Tab-separated table of C-alpha atoms and ligand atoms in Angstrom:
chain	number	residue	atom	x	y	z
A	26	MET	CA	0.411	0.527	0.012
A	27	GLU	CA	1.205	3.484	-0.767
A	28	ILE	CA	0.570	5.983	1.870
A	29	VAL	CA	1.224	9.563	-0.608
A	30	LYS	CA	0.745	13.277	1.687
A	31	THR	CA	0.975	15.189	-2.195
A	32	VAL	CA	-1.615	15.586	-4.608
A	33	ILE	CA	1.524	15.669	-7.205
A	34	GLU	CA	1.937	12.064	-5.892
A	35	LEU	CA	-1.498	11.169	-5.832
A	36	GLN	CA	-1.049	12.128	-9.162
A	37	SER	CA	1.598	10.005	-10.482
A	38	TYR	CA	0.451	7.253	-8.427
A	39	LEU	CA	-2.991	7.012	-10.211
A	40	LYS	CA	-1.641	8.344	-13.941
A	41	GLY	CA	-1.621	4.505	-14.391
A	42	PHE	CA	-4.561	3.260	-13.517
A	43	ARG	CA	-6.806	5.896	-15.206
A	44	GLU	CA	-4.736	5.302	-18.868
A	45	LYS	CA	-5.311	2.325	-18.269
A	46	LYS	CA	-9.432	2.647	-17.244
A	47	ASN	CA	-9.171	0.842	-14.275
A	48	SER	CA	-11.212	2.394	-12.207
A	49	ILE	CA	-10.628	4.253	-8.946
A	50	GLY	CA	-12.676	4.011	-6.092
A	51	LEU	CA	-12.616	6.984	-3.205
A	52	VAL	CA	-13.803	6.153	0.515
A	53	PRO	CA	-13.224	9.736	2.427
A	54	THR	CA	-12.083	9.178	5.545
A	55	MET	CA	-11.020	11.811	8.901
A	56	GLY	CA	-9.424	8.974	9.695
A	57	ALA	CA	-9.399	7.712	13.867
A	58	LEU	CA	-10.965	4.283	11.523
A	59	HIS	CA	-13.461	1.928	13.006
A	60	ARG	CA	-14.137	-1.567	11.276
A	61	GLY	CA	-17.368	1.207	9.612
A	62	HIS	CA	-14.629	2.640	7.974
A	63	LEU	CA	-13.557	-0.559	6.996
A	64	THR	CA	-16.616	-2.376	5.591
A	65	LEU	CA	-16.605	1.509	2.766
A	66	VAL	CA	-13.070	0.080	2.173
A	67	LYS	CA	-13.998	-3.624	1.346
A	68	GLN	CA	-16.638	-2.361	-0.653
A	69	ALA	CA	-14.988	-0.077	-2.718
A	70	LYS	CA	-12.471	-2.959	-3.373
A	71	GLU	CA	-15.417	-5.136	-4.576
A	72	HIS	CA	-17.151	-1.994	-6.793
A	73	CYS	CA	-14.047	-0.715	-8.114
A	74	SER	CA	-9.878	-1.944	-9.079
A	75	VAL	CA	-7.510	-0.059	-7.148
A	76	VAL	CA	-9.077	2.058	-3.939
A	77	VAL	CA	-8.276	5.355	-2.511
A	78	ALA	CA	-8.317	6.542	0.846
A	79	SER	CA	-8.119	9.927	1.863
A	80	ILE	CA	-7.883	10.845	5.630
A	81	PHE	CA	-7.869	14.232	6.547
A	82	VAL	CA	-9.221	15.813	9.354
A	83	ASN	CA	-10.913	18.838	7.473
A	84	PRO	CA	-10.679	21.880	9.821
A	85	THR	CA	-14.137	23.749	7.465
A	86	GLN	CA	-16.733	21.290	8.808
A	87	PHE	CA	-16.467	22.195	12.876
A	88	ASN	CA	-18.294	24.296	13.599
A	89	ASN	CA	-16.648	23.793	17.351
A	90	PRO	CA	-13.301	24.494	17.360
A	91	ASN	CA	-12.733	22.392	20.549
A	92	ASP	CA	-14.892	19.526	18.669
A	93	LEU	CA	-12.030	19.859	15.568
A	94	GLN	CA	-8.868	20.005	18.029
A	95	ARG	CA	-9.775	16.618	20.483
A	96	TYR	CA	-11.028	14.807	16.898
A	97	PRO	CA	-8.726	11.464	17.475
A	98	ARG	CA	-5.631	11.513	15.000
A	99	ASP	CA	-3.105	8.394	14.732
A	100	LEU	CA	-2.065	7.849	10.933
A	101	LYS	CA	-0.603	4.561	11.379
A	102	LYS	CA	-2.717	3.072	13.378
A	103	ASP	CA	-5.202	4.047	10.619
A	104	CYS	CA	-3.122	3.337	7.286
A	105	ASP	CA	-1.511	-0.751	9.258
A	106	LEU	CA	-5.539	-1.291	9.442
A	107	LEU	CA	-6.279	-0.033	5.599
A	108	GLU	CA	-3.259	-2.172	4.392
A	109	THR	CA	-4.600	-5.433	6.083
A	110	GLU	CA	-7.905	-4.255	4.375
A	111	GLY	CA	-5.739	-3.816	0.922
A	112	CYS	CA	-6.138	-0.403	0.851
A	113	ASP	CA	-4.513	0.772	-2.822
A	114	VAL	CA	-3.553	4.007	-1.857
A	115	VAL	CA	-3.669	6.387	1.564
A	116	PHE	CA	-4.061	10.237	0.888
A	117	ALA	CA	-2.873	12.006	3.894
A	118	PRO	CA	-2.374	15.602	2.918
A	119	ASP	CA	-2.175	18.298	5.101
A	120	VAL	CA	-4.428	21.571	5.473
A	121	THR	CA	-2.544	23.349	2.677
A	122	GLU	CA	-2.401	20.277	-0.184
A	123	VAL	CA	-6.160	20.623	0.102
A	124	TYR	CA	-6.612	23.987	0.015
A	125	PRO	CA	-3.640	26.323	-1.455
A	126	GLU	CA	-5.595	29.107	-0.878
A	127	LYS	CA	-8.959	29.876	1.636
A	128	ASP	CA	-11.869	27.906	0.034
A	129	GLU	CA	-14.716	30.824	-0.107
A	130	ARG	CA	-16.987	29.126	-2.023
A	131	ILE	CA	-20.190	29.064	-0.389
A	132	PHE	CA	-22.960	25.789	-1.207
A	133	ASP	CA	-27.098	26.449	-1.395
A	134	PHE	CA	-28.338	22.845	-0.766
A	135	GLY	CA	-31.601	25.106	0.001
A	136	ASP	CA	-33.781	23.407	3.056
A	137	LEU	CA	-31.420	20.291	2.870
A	138	GLU	CA	-28.333	21.603	4.528
A	139	ASN	CA	-31.534	24.156	7.076
A	140	VAL	CA	-32.300	20.831	9.246
A	141	MET	CA	-30.530	18.464	11.656
A	142	GLU	CA	-27.418	18.233	11.309
A	143	GLY	CA	-27.900	21.394	9.248
A	144	LYS	CA	-29.324	23.641	11.720
A	145	TYR	CA	-27.556	22.794	14.280
A	146	ARG	CA	-23.475	23.341	13.336
A	147	PRO	CA	-24.104	26.333	11.302
A	148	GLY	CA	-21.305	25.514	8.016
A	149	HIS	CA	-21.438	22.022	8.787
A	150	PHE	CA	-22.435	21.176	5.593
A	151	ASN	CA	-20.824	23.891	3.240
A	152	GLY	CA	-17.178	22.163	5.071
A	153	VAL	CA	-17.687	18.742	4.282
A	154	ALA	CA	-19.331	19.657	0.805
A	155	GLN	CA	-16.144	22.344	-0.078
A	156	VAL	CA	-13.773	19.124	0.434
A	157	VAL	CA	-16.151	16.892	-0.520
A	158	SER	CA	-15.517	18.560	-3.680
A	159	ARG	CA	-11.769	18.845	-3.284
A	160	LEU	CA	-11.275	15.866	-3.540
A	161	PHE	CA	-13.530	14.844	-6.189
A	162	GLU	CA	-11.281	16.788	-8.244
A	163	LEU	CA	-8.059	15.573	-7.134
A	164	VAL	CA	-8.925	11.963	-7.002
A	165	ARG	CA	-11.072	11.631	-10.135
A	166	PRO	CA	-12.661	8.729	-8.697
A	167	ASP	CA	-15.927	6.276	-10.902
A	168	LYS	CA	-17.053	5.937	-7.158
A	169	ALA	CA	-17.198	7.433	-4.270
A	170	PHE	CA	-18.716	5.263	-0.831
A	171	PHE	CA	-20.094	6.593	2.055
A	172	GLY	CA	-22.198	5.456	4.966
A	173	LEU	CA	-25.534	5.999	5.509
A	174	LYS	CA	-24.672	6.721	9.596
A	175	ASP	CA	-24.636	10.443	8.206
A	176	PHE	CA	-27.452	9.923	6.678
A	177	GLN	CA	-28.219	13.877	5.559
A	178	GLN	CA	-23.777	13.650	4.667
A	179	LEU	CA	-24.889	11.059	2.203
A	180	ALA	CA	-28.356	13.288	0.742
A	181	ILE	CA	-26.065	17.099	0.335
A	182	VAL	CA	-23.206	15.035	-1.208
A	183	ARG	CA	-25.479	13.453	-3.867
A	184	GLU	CA	-26.617	17.380	-4.344
A	185	MET	CA	-23.746	18.671	-4.299
A	186	VAL	CA	-22.356	16.184	-7.487
A	187	SER	CA	-25.529	17.213	-9.202
A	188	GLN	CA	-25.228	21.018	-8.139
A	189	LEU	CA	-21.450	20.696	-9.267
A	190	ASN	CA	-21.439	17.921	-12.702
A	191	PHE	CA	-19.299	15.332	-10.771
A	192	SER	CA	-19.343	11.786	-13.362
A	193	VAL	CA	-19.011	9.422	-9.448
A	194	ASP	CA	-21.331	7.358	-8.154
A	195	ILE	CA	-22.469	7.703	-4.999
A	196	ILE	CA	-22.358	4.816	-3.632
A	197	PRO	CA	-24.166	4.397	0.324
A	198	CYS	CA	-23.481	1.977	2.604
A	199	GLU	CA	-25.419	0.339	5.402
A	200	THR	CA	-24.902	1.254	9.087
A	201	VAL	CA	-22.033	-0.978	11.238
A	202	ARG	CA	-22.530	-1.017	14.807
A	203	GLU	CA	-20.874	-2.429	17.505
A	204	SER	CA	-22.228	-5.777	19.027
A	205	ASP	CA	-24.185	-3.858	21.467
A	206	GLY	CA	-25.392	-1.966	18.613
A	207	LEU	CA	-24.108	1.412	18.930
A	208	ALA	CA	-23.352	3.148	16.088
A	209	MET	CA	-19.932	2.664	14.865
A	210	SER	CA	-18.060	6.348	15.007
A	211	SER	CA	-14.563	7.473	15.284
A	212	ARG	CA	-16.162	9.593	18.265
A	213	ASN	CA	-17.018	6.224	20.220
A	214	MET	CA	-13.797	6.189	21.630
A	215	LEU	CA	-13.839	9.846	23.858
A	216	LEU	CA	-16.797	8.409	25.865
A	217	THR	CA	-16.216	7.815	29.419
A	218	ASN	CA	-16.652	3.628	30.295
A	219	GLN	CA	-20.087	5.111	31.921
A	220	GLN	CA	-21.254	6.892	28.815
A	221	ARG	CA	-19.997	3.856	26.352
A	222	LYS	CA	-22.079	1.950	28.543
A	223	ASN	CA	-24.928	4.288	28.464
A	224	ALA	CA	-25.030	5.082	24.311
A	225	PRO	CA	-26.480	2.113	22.815
A	226	VAL	CA	-30.124	3.468	24.569
A	227	ILE	CA	-29.857	5.322	21.427
A	228	ALA	CA	-30.039	2.781	18.975
A	229	LYS	CA	-32.113	1.093	21.435
A	230	THR	CA	-35.071	3.306	21.037
A	231	LEU	CA	-34.654	3.641	17.720
A	232	PHE	CA	-34.843	0.321	16.838
A	233	GLU	CA	-37.750	-0.315	19.514
A	234	SER	CA	-39.667	2.553	18.166
A	235	CYS	CA	-40.788	1.243	14.612
A	236	ASN	CA	-42.991	-1.337	16.682
A	237	PHE	CA	-44.200	1.265	19.025
A	238	ALA	CA	-44.648	3.507	15.832
A	239	SER	CA	-47.258	1.139	14.898
A	240	GLY	CA	-50.565	2.504	15.779
A	241	LYS	CA	-49.344	5.543	17.288
A	242	THR	CA	-48.964	9.418	15.765
A	243	VAL	CA	-45.296	10.761	14.023
A	244	LYS	CA	-46.119	13.108	17.360
A	245	GLU	CA	-46.077	10.632	19.136
A	246	THR	CA	-43.012	8.815	18.076
A	247	ILE	CA	-40.497	11.613	18.317
A	248	ASP	CA	-41.866	11.863	22.061
A	249	TYR	CA	-41.730	8.450	22.992
A	250	VAL	CA	-38.040	8.283	21.126
A	251	VAL	CA	-37.086	11.588	22.368
A	252	SER	CA	-38.330	11.003	26.263
A	253	GLN	CA	-36.660	7.844	26.204
A	254	VAL	CA	-33.184	8.820	25.824
A	255	ASN	CA	-32.751	11.793	27.887
A	256	GLU	CA	-34.229	9.266	30.624
A	257	VAL	CA	-30.981	7.682	30.799
A	258	GLU	CA	-28.827	10.203	33.214
A	259	GLY	CA	-25.576	11.454	30.895
A	260	LEU	CA	-27.872	11.102	27.835
A	261	GLU	CA	-28.979	14.345	25.871
A	262	VAL	CA	-31.181	14.646	22.613
A	263	GLU	CA	-30.718	17.871	20.762
A	264	TYR	CA	-33.046	16.789	18.773
A	265	PHE	CA	-35.198	13.905	16.746
A	266	ASP	CA	-36.598	14.797	13.185
A	267	ILE	CA	-38.773	12.260	11.364
A	268	ALA	CA	-38.550	12.957	7.936
A	269	ASP	CA	-39.130	12.773	4.170
A	270	GLY	CA	-35.830	10.070	3.195
A	271	TYR	CA	-35.485	11.995	0.181
A	272	SER	CA	-36.008	15.557	1.542
A	273	LEU	CA	-35.446	15.748	4.684
A	274	LYS	CA	-37.871	17.718	5.080
A	275	ALA	CA	-40.236	16.767	8.698
A	276	ILE	CA	-43.718	14.953	8.212
A	277	ASP	CA	-47.029	15.203	10.109
A	278	LYS	CA	-48.557	12.405	8.607
A	279	TRP	CA	-47.256	8.920	7.864
A	280	ASN	CA	-48.378	8.455	5.002
A	281	GLU	CA	-46.986	11.704	3.883
A	282	SER	CA	-44.232	9.577	1.827
A	283	GLU	CA	-42.702	6.804	0.577
A	284	TYR	CA	-39.492	7.158	2.294
A	285	ILE	CA	-39.407	7.792	6.415
A	286	VAL	CA	-36.573	8.521	8.595
A	287	GLY	CA	-35.868	9.336	12.127
A	288	CYS	CA	-32.591	10.807	12.303
A	289	ILE	CA	-31.456	11.392	16.299
A	290	ALA	CA	-28.319	13.496	17.659
A	291	VAL	CA	-27.509	12.860	21.125
A	292	PHE	CA	-24.805	14.515	24.280
A	293	ALA	CA	-23.107	11.853	26.396
A	294	GLY	CA	-21.605	14.494	28.596
A	295	GLU	CA	-19.373	17.021	25.149
A	296	ILE	CA	-19.783	14.162	23.307
A	297	ARG	CA	-22.086	14.495	19.874
A	298	LEU	CA	-23.766	11.530	19.028
A	299	ILE	CA	-25.280	10.819	15.768
A	300	ASP	CA	-27.897	7.520	14.270
A	301	ASN	CA	-30.729	6.969	11.857
A	302	VAL	CA	-33.428	4.825	11.439
A	303	ILE	CA	-35.749	3.863	8.364
A	304	TYR	CA	-39.448	3.566	9.107
A	305	LYS	CA	-40.736	2.819	5.471
A	306	ASN	CA	-38.806	2.298	2.667
A	307	THR	CA	-40.625	2.041	-0.830
A	308	GLY	CA	-43.671	0.774	1.365
A	309	HIS	CA	-41.476	-2.321	2.957
A	310	GLU	CA	-41.869	-1.070	6.647
A	311	CYS	CA	-38.828	-2.025	9.185
B	406	PAF	O1	-17.546	11.936	7.350
B	406	PAF	C1	-16.896	11.981	7.319
B	406	PAF	O2	-15.507	11.504	7.599
B	406	PAF	C2	-16.793	13.383	6.778
B	406	PAF	O3	-17.455	14.343	6.848
B	406	PAF	C3	-15.442	13.259	5.404
B	406	PAF	C4	-16.878	13.361	4.252
B	406	PAF	C5	-14.836	12.403	4.834
B	406	PAF	C6	-15.445	14.433	4.736
B	406	PAF	O4	-14.127	15.246	5.826
């Protein structure tokens, strides 16, 4: 596996593959890799001839400087994990490689960015769009792989691809969970033992809410999820929205959409965890 830090090295590595028309897969990450990321690499290996994993803690998507500062970083460990998964090249650039000049672009994603993560983390998705579009320009992947845990991010990336006319297939990958249900996240390693013990309540409640929802209103289901999670000491729901899975617009009634998602953000102390559950997908109840 190659580890490259500069755009020049990256592009000279990829040139040969591109000339031979080998398909290139990109797995964008911010490092602190876990099994969820490795599953993305595995899927990329299945779909593409050469797999690039980028490791870059993108400063423009952090609206909270403490969050950026305490974001876990361990390049050596990440590269070892990627190598075992058969990744071909790791692109681990410095900030100046990705942003030789300050990125002043302001994207307009309409209502997609005014809800949920977009509402509580202003500027976050603009930063995500900046970095993902830069990575797409530099790597020019045929396919890029994103986890469904970041449900709204996936919707934003798809919208960005359509607005900027990138010819890249966006491949969504299922959320990977710990054995107790907790969605894998780089932030999980920042939890105290007690917070880690409490955190699976989030996924458990989301899954239970699928049964609870039958015969109940959307509002009752929201209240149920929020109260079940908040009941656990040390957990505090920031938002829980039930929305159309495409537009992310909140729904009032279950028959308003054929694709319905519930998205949650919860604070465990200072650590913010997100997760989601699909209530309905083109007629198939969860
Ligand atoms: O999901 C993430 O880890 C990041 O938002 C991404 C897509 C790598 C962009 O920095």
